[in-house]
């Protein structure tokens, strides 16, 4: 099985912590030259310095904020002009705040759509030309199991994640002739700051204790625990490899069996 990413360049968004950081580490361990992107310069420097270098590859960073989209896109364009085309793009953006859809403002939905779907589209427009020249490319979108089964209390997230999955499925068909694949990884409850925030808001909304909320959530997961960022990263990294060249337009659940749908 060919899992080598030697000679490939990867852009990992939201790479300063959690799932994004874990993906950056995994891609680097397979030989990719990784560019980590996030808001915090100090954190990114630390992450970049700590990435594996089995092929003595050079890793880089881009400090940018998804909520300042023009600056982010310009930074990525400058990076491509300086270092060359990216072969792999991992779209990984923190989810919208929790809450009921009926209570959500129009502004919050528009902002979430801009941060996820529109930003992914703008990055695609920058990166696809280089991938076409190479006749090789990977887009890997870290979304949510809500694509398959909407999650209680995450109204805006459920709405936007579904749109992201539809965008990816459409793109997969259009770019397949150039050896470019587009896939989604759907993490379940994973031990990250995002999960901690969801639990905190559930405590506030329901009056249950932290322990009660955690116990109830874990009780819905057949494997009996929350996931780890490294487990999500393993799925994402595989999709980036040559071994996954015939997988495109799909959404892969990594949720310990929690989602009950068949497809």
Short mmCIF file of N, CA and C in Angstrom, two decimals, residues 189-191 195-204 206-221 224-227:
data_model
loop_
_atom_site.label_atom_id
_atom_site.label_comp_id
_atom_site.label_asym_id
_atom_site.label_seq_id
_atom_site.Cartn_x
_atom_site.Cartn_y
_atom_site.Cartn_z
N UNK A 189 -17.97 12.94 18.48
CA UNK A 189 -17.51 13.67 19.66
C UNK A 189 -16.04 13.36 19.92
N UNK A 190 -15.21 14.36 19.82
CA UNK A 190 -13.76 14.20 19.92
C UNK A 190 -13.22 15.12 21.01
N UNK A 191 -12.26 14.64 21.76
CA UNK A 191 -11.71 15.40 22.89
C UNK A 191 -10.95 16.64 22.41
N UNK A 195 -15.45 20.38 21.80
CA UNK A 195 -16.33 19.49 22.57
C UNK A 195 -16.57 20.03 23.97
N UNK A 196 -15.51 20.54 24.60
CA UNK A 196 -15.66 21.10 25.94
C UNK A 196 -16.65 22.25 25.93
N UNK A 197 -16.60 23.08 24.89
CA UNK A 197 -17.53 24.20 24.78
C UNK A 197 -18.97 23.74 24.59
N UNK A 198 -19.15 22.70 23.79
CA UNK A 198 -20.50 22.15 23.57
C UNK A 198 -21.06 21.61 24.88
N UNK A 199 -20.22 20.94 25.64
CA UNK A 199 -20.65 20.40 26.93
C UNK A 199 -21.03 21.52 27.88
N UNK A 200 -20.21 22.56 27.92
CA UNK A 200 -20.50 23.71 28.80
C UNK A 200 -21.85 24.34 28.46
N UNK A 201 -22.11 24.52 27.17
CA UNK A 201 -23.38 25.14 26.76
C UNK A 201 -24.56 24.22 27.04
N UNK A 202 -24.34 22.92 26.94
CA UNK A 202 -25.41 21.98 27.26
C UNK A 202 -25.73 22.02 28.75
N UNK A 203 -24.70 22.15 29.57
CA UNK A 203 -24.89 22.29 31.02
C UNK A 203 -25.74 23.52 31.31
N UNK A 204 -25.41 24.64 30.67
CA UNK A 204 -26.16 25.88 30.89
C UNK A 204 -27.60 25.76 30.41
N UNK A 206 -29.48 22.95 29.92
CA UNK A 206 -30.31 21.89 30.49
C UNK A 206 -30.33 21.84 32.01
N UNK A 207 -29.31 22.45 32.63
CA UNK A 207 -29.22 22.37 34.09
C UNK A 207 -28.58 21.09 34.59
N UNK A 208 -28.16 20.22 33.67
CA UNK A 208 -27.46 19.00 34.09
C UNK A 208 -26.03 19.35 34.50
N UNK A 209 -25.40 18.45 35.23
CA UNK A 209 -24.00 18.65 35.60
C UNK A 209 -23.10 18.26 34.43
N UNK A 210 -21.85 18.69 34.51
CA UNK A 210 -20.87 18.33 33.49
C UNK A 210 -20.77 16.81 33.36
N UNK A 211 -20.69 16.15 34.50
CA UNK A 211 -20.56 14.68 34.50
C UNK A 211 -21.78 14.02 33.87
N UNK A 212 -22.96 14.55 34.15
CA UNK A 212 -24.18 13.97 33.59
C UNK A 212 -24.22 14.13 32.07
N UNK A 213 -23.81 15.29 31.60
CA UNK A 213 -23.79 15.52 30.15
C UNK A 213 -22.80 14.58 29.47
N UNK A 214 -21.60 14.47 30.05
CA UNK A 214 -20.58 13.59 29.47
C UNK A 214 -21.04 12.14 29.46
N UNK A 215 -21.63 11.70 30.57
CA UNK A 215 -22.09 10.32 30.66
C UNK A 215 -23.16 10.03 29.62
N UNK A 216 -24.06 10.97 29.44
CA UNK A 216 -25.12 10.79 28.45
C UNK A 216 -24.55 10.74 27.04
N UNK A 217 -23.60 11.61 26.74
CA UNK A 217 -23.00 11.62 25.40
C UNK A 217 -22.23 10.34 25.12
N UNK A 218 -21.42 9.91 26.08
CA UNK A 218 -20.65 8.69 25.89
C UNK A 218 -21.57 7.48 25.77
N UNK A 219 -22.70 7.52 26.48
CA UNK A 219 -23.65 6.42 26.42
C UNK A 219 -24.24 6.20 25.05
N UNK A 220 -24.18 7.22 24.18
CA UNK A 220 -24.70 7.11 22.82
C UNK A 220 -23.66 6.57 21.84
N UNK A 221 -22.43 6.36 22.32
CA UNK A 221 -21.33 5.93 21.46
C UNK A 221 -21.04 4.45 21.72
N UNK A 224 -17.98 3.40 23.57
CA UNK A 224 -17.96 3.77 24.98
C UNK A 224 -16.98 4.85 25.39
N UNK A 225 -16.60 5.71 24.46
CA UNK A 225 -15.68 6.80 24.80
C UNK A 225 -15.72 7.86 23.72
N UNK A 226 -15.13 9.03 24.03
CA UNK A 226 -14.95 10.06 23.02
C UNK A 226 -13.76 9.70 22.14
N UNK A 227 -13.74 10.28 20.95
CA UNK A 227 -12.61 10.06 20.06
C UNK A 227 -11.42 10.92 20.44
#
